[in-house]
Coordinates of C-alpha atoms and ligand atoms in Angstrom, one line a residue:
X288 CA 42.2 -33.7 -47.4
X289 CA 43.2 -34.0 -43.5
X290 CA 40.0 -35.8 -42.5
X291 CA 40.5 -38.6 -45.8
X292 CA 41.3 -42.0 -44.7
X293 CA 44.6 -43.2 -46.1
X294 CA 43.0 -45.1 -49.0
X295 CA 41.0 -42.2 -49.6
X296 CA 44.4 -40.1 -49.4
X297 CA 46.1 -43.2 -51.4
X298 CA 43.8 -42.0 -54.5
X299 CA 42.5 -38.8 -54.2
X300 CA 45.2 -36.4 -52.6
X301 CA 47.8 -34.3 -53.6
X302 CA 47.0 -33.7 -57.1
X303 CA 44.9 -30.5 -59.2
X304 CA 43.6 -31.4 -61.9
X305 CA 44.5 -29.0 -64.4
X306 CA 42.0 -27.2 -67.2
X307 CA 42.5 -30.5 -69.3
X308 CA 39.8 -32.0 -66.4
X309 CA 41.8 -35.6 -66.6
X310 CA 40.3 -38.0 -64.5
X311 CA 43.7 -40.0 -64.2
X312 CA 46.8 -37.8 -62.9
X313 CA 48.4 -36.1 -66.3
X314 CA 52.5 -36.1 -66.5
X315 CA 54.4 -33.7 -66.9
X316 CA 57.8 -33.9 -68.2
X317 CA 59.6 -31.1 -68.6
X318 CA 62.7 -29.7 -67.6
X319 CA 61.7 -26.0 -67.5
X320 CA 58.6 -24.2 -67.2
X321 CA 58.1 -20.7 -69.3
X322 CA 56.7 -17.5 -68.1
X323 CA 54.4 -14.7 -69.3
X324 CA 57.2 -11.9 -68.7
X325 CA 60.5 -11.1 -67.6
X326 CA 59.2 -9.7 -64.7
X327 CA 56.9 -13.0 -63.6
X328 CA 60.3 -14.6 -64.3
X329 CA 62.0 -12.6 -61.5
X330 CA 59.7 -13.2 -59.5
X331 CA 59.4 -16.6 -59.5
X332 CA 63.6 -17.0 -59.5
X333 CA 63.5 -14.5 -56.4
X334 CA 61.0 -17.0 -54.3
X335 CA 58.6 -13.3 -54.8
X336 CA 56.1 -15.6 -56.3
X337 CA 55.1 -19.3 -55.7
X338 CA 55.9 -21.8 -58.6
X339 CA 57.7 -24.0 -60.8
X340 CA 61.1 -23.2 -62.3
X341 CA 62.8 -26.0 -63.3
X342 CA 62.2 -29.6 -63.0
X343 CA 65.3 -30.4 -60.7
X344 CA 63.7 -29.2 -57.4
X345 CA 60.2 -28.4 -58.3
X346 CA 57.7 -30.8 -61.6
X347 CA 54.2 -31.0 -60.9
X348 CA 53.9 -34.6 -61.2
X349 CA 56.7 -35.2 -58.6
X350 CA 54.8 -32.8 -56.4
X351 CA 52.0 -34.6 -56.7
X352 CA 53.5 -37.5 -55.3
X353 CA 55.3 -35.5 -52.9
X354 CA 52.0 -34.8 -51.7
X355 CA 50.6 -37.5 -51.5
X356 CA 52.8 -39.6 -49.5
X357 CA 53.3 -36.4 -47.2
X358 CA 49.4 -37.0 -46.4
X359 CA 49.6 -40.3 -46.2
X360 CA 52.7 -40.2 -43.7
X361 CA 50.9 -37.6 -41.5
X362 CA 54.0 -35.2 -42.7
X363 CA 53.8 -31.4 -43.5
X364 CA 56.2 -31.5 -46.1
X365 CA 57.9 -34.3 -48.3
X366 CA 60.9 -34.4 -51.1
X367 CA 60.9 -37.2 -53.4
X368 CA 64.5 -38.3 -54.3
X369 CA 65.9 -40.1 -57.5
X370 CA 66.8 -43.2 -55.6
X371 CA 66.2 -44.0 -51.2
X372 CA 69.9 -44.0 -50.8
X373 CA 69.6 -40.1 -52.5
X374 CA 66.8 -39.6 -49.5
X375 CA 69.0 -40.9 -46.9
X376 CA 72.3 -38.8 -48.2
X377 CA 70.5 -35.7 -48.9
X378 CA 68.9 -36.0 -45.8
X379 CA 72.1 -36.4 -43.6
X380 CA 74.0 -33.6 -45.7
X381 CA 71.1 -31.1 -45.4
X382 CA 71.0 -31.3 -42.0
X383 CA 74.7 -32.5 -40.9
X384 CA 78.0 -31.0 -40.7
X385 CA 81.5 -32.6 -40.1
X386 CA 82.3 -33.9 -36.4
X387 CA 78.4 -34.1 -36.0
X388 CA 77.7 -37.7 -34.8
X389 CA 74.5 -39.9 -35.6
X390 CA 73.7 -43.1 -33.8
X391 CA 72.7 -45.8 -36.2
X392 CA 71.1 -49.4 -36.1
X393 CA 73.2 -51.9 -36.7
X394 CA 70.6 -53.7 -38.6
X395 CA 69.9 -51.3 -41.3
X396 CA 70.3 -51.5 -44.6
X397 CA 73.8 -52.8 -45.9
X398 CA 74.0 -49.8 -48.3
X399 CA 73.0 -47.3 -45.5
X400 CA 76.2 -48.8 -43.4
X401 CA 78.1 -48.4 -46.5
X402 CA 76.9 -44.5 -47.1
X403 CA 77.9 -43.9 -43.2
X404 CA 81.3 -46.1 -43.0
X405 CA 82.7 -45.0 -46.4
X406 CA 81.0 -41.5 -47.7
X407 CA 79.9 -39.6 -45.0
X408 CA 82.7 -40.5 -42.7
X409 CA 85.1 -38.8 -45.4
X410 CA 83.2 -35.8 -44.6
X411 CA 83.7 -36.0 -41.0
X412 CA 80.3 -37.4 -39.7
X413 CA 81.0 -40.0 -37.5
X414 CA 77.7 -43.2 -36.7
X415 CA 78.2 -45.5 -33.9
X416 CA 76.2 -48.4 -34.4
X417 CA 74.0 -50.1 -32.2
X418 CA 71.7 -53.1 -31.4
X419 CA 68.4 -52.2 -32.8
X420 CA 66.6 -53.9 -29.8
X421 CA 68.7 -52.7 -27.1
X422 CA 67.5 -49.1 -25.7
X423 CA 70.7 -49.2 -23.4
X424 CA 73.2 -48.9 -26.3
X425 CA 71.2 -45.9 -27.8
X426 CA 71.4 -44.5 -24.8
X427 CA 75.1 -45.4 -24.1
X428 CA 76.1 -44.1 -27.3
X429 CA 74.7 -40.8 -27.3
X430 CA 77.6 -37.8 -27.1
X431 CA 78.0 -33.9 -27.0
X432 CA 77.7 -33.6 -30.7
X433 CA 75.1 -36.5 -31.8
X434 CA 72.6 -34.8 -34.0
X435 CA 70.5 -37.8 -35.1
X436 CA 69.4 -41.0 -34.7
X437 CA 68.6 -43.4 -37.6
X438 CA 66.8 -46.8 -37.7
X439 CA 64.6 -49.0 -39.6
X440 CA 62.1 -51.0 -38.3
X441 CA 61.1 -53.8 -38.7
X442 CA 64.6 -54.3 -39.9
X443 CA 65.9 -56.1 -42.8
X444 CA 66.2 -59.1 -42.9
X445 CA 65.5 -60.5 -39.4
X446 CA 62.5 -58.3 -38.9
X447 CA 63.6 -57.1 -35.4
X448 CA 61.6 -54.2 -34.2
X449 CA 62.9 -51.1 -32.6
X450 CA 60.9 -49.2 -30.3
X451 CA 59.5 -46.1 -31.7
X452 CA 57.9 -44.6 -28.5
X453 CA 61.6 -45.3 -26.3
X454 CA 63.9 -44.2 -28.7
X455 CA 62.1 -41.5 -29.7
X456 CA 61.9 -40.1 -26.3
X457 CA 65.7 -40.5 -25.7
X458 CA 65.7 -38.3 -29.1
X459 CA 63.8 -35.7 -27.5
X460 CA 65.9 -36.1 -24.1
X461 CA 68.8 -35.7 -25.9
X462 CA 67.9 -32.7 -28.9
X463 CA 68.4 -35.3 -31.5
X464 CA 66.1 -36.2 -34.6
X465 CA 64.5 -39.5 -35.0
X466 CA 65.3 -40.6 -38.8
X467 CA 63.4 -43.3 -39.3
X468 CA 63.3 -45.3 -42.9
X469 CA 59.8 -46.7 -43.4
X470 CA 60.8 -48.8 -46.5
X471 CA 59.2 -52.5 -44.8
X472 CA 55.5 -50.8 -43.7
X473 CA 55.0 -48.0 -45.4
X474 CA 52.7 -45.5 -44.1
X475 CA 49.9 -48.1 -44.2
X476 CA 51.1 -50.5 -41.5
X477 CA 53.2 -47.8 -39.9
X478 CA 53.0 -44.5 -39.2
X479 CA 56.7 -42.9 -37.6
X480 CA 55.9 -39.7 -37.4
X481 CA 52.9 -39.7 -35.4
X482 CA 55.1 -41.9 -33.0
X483 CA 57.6 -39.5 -32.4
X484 CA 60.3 -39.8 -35.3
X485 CA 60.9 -36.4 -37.1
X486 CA 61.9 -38.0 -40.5
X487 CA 60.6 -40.6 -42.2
X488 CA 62.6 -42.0 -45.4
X489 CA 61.6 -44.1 -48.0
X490 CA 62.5 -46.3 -50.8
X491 CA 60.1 -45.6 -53.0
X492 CA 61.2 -48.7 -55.3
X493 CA 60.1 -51.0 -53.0
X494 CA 56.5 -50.9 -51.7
X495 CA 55.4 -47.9 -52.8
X496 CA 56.0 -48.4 -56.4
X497 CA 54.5 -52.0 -55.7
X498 CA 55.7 -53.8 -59.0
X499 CA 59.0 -53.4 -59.8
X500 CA 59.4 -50.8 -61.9
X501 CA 61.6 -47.8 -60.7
X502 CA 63.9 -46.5 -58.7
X503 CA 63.3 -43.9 -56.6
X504 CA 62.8 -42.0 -52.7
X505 CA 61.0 -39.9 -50.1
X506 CA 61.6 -37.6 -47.4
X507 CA 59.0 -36.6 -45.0
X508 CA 59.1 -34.3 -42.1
X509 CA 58.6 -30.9 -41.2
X510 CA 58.4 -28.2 -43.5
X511 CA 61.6 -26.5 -41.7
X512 CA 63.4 -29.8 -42.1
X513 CA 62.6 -31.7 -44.8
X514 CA 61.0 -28.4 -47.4
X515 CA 63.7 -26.5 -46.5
X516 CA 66.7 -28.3 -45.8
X517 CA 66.4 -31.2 -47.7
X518 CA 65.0 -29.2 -50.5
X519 CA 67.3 -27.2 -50.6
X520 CA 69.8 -29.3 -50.7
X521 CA 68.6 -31.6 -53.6
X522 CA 67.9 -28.2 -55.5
X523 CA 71.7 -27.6 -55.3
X524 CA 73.1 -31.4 -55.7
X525 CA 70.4 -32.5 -57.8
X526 CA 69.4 -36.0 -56.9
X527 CA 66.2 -35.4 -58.2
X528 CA 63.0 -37.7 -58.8
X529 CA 61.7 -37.8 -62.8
X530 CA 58.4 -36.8 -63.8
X531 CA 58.0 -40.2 -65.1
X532 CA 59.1 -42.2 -62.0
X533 CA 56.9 -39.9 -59.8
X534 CA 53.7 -41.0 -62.0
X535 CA 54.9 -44.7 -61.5
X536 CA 54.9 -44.0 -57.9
X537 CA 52.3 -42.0 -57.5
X538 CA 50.1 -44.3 -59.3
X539 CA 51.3 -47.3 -56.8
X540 CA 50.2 -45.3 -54.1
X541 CA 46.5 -45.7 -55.4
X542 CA 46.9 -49.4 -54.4
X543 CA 49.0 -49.5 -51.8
X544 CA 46.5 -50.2 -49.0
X545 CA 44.9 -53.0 -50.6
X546 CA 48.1 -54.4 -51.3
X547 CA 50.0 -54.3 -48.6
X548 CA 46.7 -56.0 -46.6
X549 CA 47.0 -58.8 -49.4
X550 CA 51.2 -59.0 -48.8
X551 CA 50.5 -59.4 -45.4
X552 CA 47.5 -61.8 -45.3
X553 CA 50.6 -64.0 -48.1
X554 CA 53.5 -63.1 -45.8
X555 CA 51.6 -64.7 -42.5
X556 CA 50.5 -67.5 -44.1
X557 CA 54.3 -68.7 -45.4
X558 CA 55.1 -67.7 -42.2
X559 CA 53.3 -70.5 -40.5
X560 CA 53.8 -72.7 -43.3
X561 CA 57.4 -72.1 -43.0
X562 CA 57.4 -72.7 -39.0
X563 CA 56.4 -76.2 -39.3
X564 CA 58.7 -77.1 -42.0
X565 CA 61.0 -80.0 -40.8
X566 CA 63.7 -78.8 -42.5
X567 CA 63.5 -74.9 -41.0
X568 CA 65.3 -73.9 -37.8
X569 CA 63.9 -70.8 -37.0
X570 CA 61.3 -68.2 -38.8
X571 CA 61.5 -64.8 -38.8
X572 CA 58.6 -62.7 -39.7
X573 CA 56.8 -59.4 -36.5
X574 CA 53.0 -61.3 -37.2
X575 CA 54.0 -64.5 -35.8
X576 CA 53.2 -64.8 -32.2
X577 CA 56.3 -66.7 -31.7
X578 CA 58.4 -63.4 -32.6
X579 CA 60.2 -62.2 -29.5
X580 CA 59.0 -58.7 -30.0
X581 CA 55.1 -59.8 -30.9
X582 CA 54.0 -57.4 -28.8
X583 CA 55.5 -54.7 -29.4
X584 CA 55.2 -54.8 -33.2
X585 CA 51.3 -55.1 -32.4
X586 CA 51.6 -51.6 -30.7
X587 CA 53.3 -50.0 -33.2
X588 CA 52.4 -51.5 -36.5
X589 CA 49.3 -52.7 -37.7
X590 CA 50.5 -56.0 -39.4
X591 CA 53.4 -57.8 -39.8
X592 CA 54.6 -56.7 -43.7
X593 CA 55.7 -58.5 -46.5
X594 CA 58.9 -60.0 -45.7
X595 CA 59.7 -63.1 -44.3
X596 CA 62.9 -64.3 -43.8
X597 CA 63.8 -67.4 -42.2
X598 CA 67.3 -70.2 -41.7
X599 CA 67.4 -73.9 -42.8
X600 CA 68.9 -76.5 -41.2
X601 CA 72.0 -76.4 -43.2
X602 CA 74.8 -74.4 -44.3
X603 CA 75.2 -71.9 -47.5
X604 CA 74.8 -74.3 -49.7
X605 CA 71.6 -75.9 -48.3
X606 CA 70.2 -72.2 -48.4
X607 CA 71.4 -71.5 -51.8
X608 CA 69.5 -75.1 -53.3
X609 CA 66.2 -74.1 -51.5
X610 CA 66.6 -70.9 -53.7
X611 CA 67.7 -72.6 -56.8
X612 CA 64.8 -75.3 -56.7
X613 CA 63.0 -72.7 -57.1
X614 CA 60.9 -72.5 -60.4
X615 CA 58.1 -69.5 -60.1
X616 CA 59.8 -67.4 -57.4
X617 CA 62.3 -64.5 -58.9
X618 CA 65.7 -64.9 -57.7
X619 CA 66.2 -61.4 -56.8
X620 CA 67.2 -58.7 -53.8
X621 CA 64.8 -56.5 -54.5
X622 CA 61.4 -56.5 -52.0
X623 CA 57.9 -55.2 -51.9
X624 CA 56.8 -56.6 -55.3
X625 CA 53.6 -58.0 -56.3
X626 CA 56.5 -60.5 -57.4
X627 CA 57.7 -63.2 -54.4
X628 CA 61.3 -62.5 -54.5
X629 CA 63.8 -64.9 -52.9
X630 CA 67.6 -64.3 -52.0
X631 CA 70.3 -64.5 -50.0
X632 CA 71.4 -62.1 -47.7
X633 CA 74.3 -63.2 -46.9
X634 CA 75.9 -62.9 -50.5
X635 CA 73.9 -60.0 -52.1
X636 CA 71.9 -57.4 -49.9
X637 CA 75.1 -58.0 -46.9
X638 CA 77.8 -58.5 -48.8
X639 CA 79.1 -55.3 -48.4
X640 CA 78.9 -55.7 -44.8
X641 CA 82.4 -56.6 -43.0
X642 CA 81.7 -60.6 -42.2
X643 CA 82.5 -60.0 -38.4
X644 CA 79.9 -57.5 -38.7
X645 CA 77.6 -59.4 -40.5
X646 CA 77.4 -62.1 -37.8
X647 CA 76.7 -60.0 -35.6
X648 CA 73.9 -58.9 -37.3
X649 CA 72.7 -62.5 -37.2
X650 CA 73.1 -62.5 -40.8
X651 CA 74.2 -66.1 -41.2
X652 CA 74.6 -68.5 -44.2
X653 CA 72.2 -70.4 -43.7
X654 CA 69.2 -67.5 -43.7
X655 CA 67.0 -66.8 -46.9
X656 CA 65.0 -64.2 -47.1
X657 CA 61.8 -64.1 -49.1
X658 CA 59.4 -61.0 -49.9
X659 CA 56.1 -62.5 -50.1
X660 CA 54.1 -61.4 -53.3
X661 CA 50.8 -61.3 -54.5
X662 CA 50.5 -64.8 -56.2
X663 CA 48.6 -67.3 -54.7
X664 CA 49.7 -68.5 -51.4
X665 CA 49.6 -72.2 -52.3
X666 CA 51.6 -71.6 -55.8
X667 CA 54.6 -69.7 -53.0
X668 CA 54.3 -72.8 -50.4
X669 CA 54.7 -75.6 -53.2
X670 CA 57.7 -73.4 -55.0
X671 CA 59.5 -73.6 -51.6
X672 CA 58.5 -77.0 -51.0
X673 CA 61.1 -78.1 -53.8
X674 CA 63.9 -77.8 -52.3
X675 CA 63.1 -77.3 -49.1
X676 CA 61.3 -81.2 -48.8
X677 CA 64.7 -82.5 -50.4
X678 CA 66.5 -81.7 -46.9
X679 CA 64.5 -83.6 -44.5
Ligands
PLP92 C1 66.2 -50.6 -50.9 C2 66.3 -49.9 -49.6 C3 66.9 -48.7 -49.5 C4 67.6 -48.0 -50.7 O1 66.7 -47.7 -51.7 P1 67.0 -47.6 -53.2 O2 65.8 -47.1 -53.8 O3 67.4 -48.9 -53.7 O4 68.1 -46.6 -53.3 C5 66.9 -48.1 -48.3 N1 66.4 -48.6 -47.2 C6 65.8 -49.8 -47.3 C7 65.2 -50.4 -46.0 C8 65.7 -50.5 -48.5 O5 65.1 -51.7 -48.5

């Protein structure tokens, strides 16, 4: 399937269609798979012959997905994980041992600083953190023992982009991996791998699912990496993906393409909208030429994405009534739904960041962030306008 388009690869790859001749993928949910003998059973538990043995590392229907999104990604190899956070910890404790040390992003997700600063560090891996913009810090940063480098970009919620082709080269001076969680632009506005990361991570709840309807993650990378390591890992600790949340997913992968064009074609829109609102200070969103890092997003992605997050003149309260004025828009954290979601960072998707830290992350209380759904674009503006209207 190399030479597919990605929504070719989005719909037609990574599945067999078994003797049944389905047209739509079948799924398979089962926890074990039998065998025609003892013997084909020691074989397949020695690794002596290729296939299934029980659902918690290997189901058809996850594999399928697995697949899919390791095409699409450009990847050799992918593991799909029963949540992103389970792709971002059995990622770091496949390939990471104690007094290892990983250079992070300050501005990635709150959980992910949480998983570093309270889980992993118990371990003994230690993450310096560091401005996502600032190439000096990475390289500043960077000891004997660093292993990897993690990041998300654009990040969440200010949309600041970090630079792919730089970091990634100070990975390579340095014989560290690029980790690189491609949650906001999926493999359809962004491809990491083919710009020099060695991992890609995803949430698959978010975009890739598309409408809200499971939990669930990605690894992609190497086969060394990522079949082996991260495999093996999740075969041992078992944060496995479900045949039925790998159907959802693999399903929302048919229509990712068109969808993320229409979230972006939304997202810009607002965008503007939002810039010339009276009662705005400042708009955050990669596809608006006013970003400071406009041109680089252009290089490296090929659209801005689906969130936009942006601060009101005002304090918490002024924020919190723009979201409460609200009557279409879901008042929730989670992103990348056909859905416009609206919340605030500051008090739900942050709060579990240290408020010294969270400043500094520009996370202020005043900032709402919205992921821009799939209604009509007037229906979002005039649901905004509500509240935001009241504060001029
Ligand atoms: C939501 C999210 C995660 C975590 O994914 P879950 O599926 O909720 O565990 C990781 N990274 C980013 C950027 C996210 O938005």
């Amino acid at each position: 399937m190399n030479d597919f388009e990605i929504e070719t690869l989005a719909i037609r790859a990574g599945y067999d269609q078994t003797a049944e001749q389905e047209n739509s993928e079948a799924i398979f949910p089962t926890s074990s798979f039998r065998y025609h003998s003892a013997a084909q059973a020691a074989a397949r538990f020695s690794g002596e012959e290729k296939g299934n043995v029980y659902s918690r590392f290997t189901n058809p229907t996850v594999r399928a997905f697995e697949n899919r999104l390791a095409l699409m990604e450009g990847g050799e190899a992918c593991v799909g994980t029963a949540s992103g956070m389970a792709a971002i910890l059995s990622t770091f404790m496949a390939l990471c041992q104690s007094d290892d040390h990983v250079v992070c992003s300050q501005s990635v997700f709150g959980t992910t600083k949480v998983l570093f600063t309270k889980y992993l560090a118990k371990f003994g891996l230690q993450v310096t953190f560091v401005s996502q913009t600032d190439i000096g810090q990475w390289q500043d940063a960077v000891q004997p023992n660093t292993k990897a480098f993690f990041l998300e970009t654009p990040s969440n919620p200010l949309t600041e982009i970090a630079d792919l082709a730089a970091i990634s080269a100070l990975a390579k001076q340095h014989d560290c991996w690029l980790i690189v969680d491609n949650c906001f632009c999926t493999p359809v506005l962004q491809r990491p791998l083919e710009q020099g990361a060695d991992i890609v991570i995803h949430s698959a709840t978010k975009f890739l699912d598309g409408q809200g309807r499971g939990i669930g993650g990605a690894v992609v990378g190497s086969l060394e990496l990522v079949d082996e390591h991260v495999r093996g890992f999740m075969r041992t600790a078992g944060p496995s993906m479900s045949p039925f949340n790998a159907w959802i997913f693999l399903k929302g992968l048919e229509t990712l393409p068109v969808r993320m064009a229409a979230h972006c074609q939304n997202a810009l829109l607002l965008a503007q909208w939002l810039s010339e609102h009276p009662a705005v200070e400042q708009v955050y969103y990669p596809g608006l030429v006013t970003h400071p890092q406009y041109a680089l997003a252009c290089v490296q992605q090929s659209a801005g994405g689906g969130l936009v997050s942006f601060k009101i003149k005002g304090d918490r309260a002024a924020a919190w009534s723009v979201i409460d004025d609200t009557q279409m828009l879901s008042i929730t954290a989670n992103l990348g739904d056909v859905k416009t979601s609206i919340t605030h960072p500051a008090t739900t998707t942050h709060v579990r960041v240290e408020p010294e830290a969270r400043l500094k992350a520009g996370i202020t209380e005043n900032l709402v962030r919205v992921s821009v759904g799939l209604e009509a674009i007037e229906d979002i503006k005039k649901d905004l306008a509500r509240g935001l209207d009241k504060l001029i």
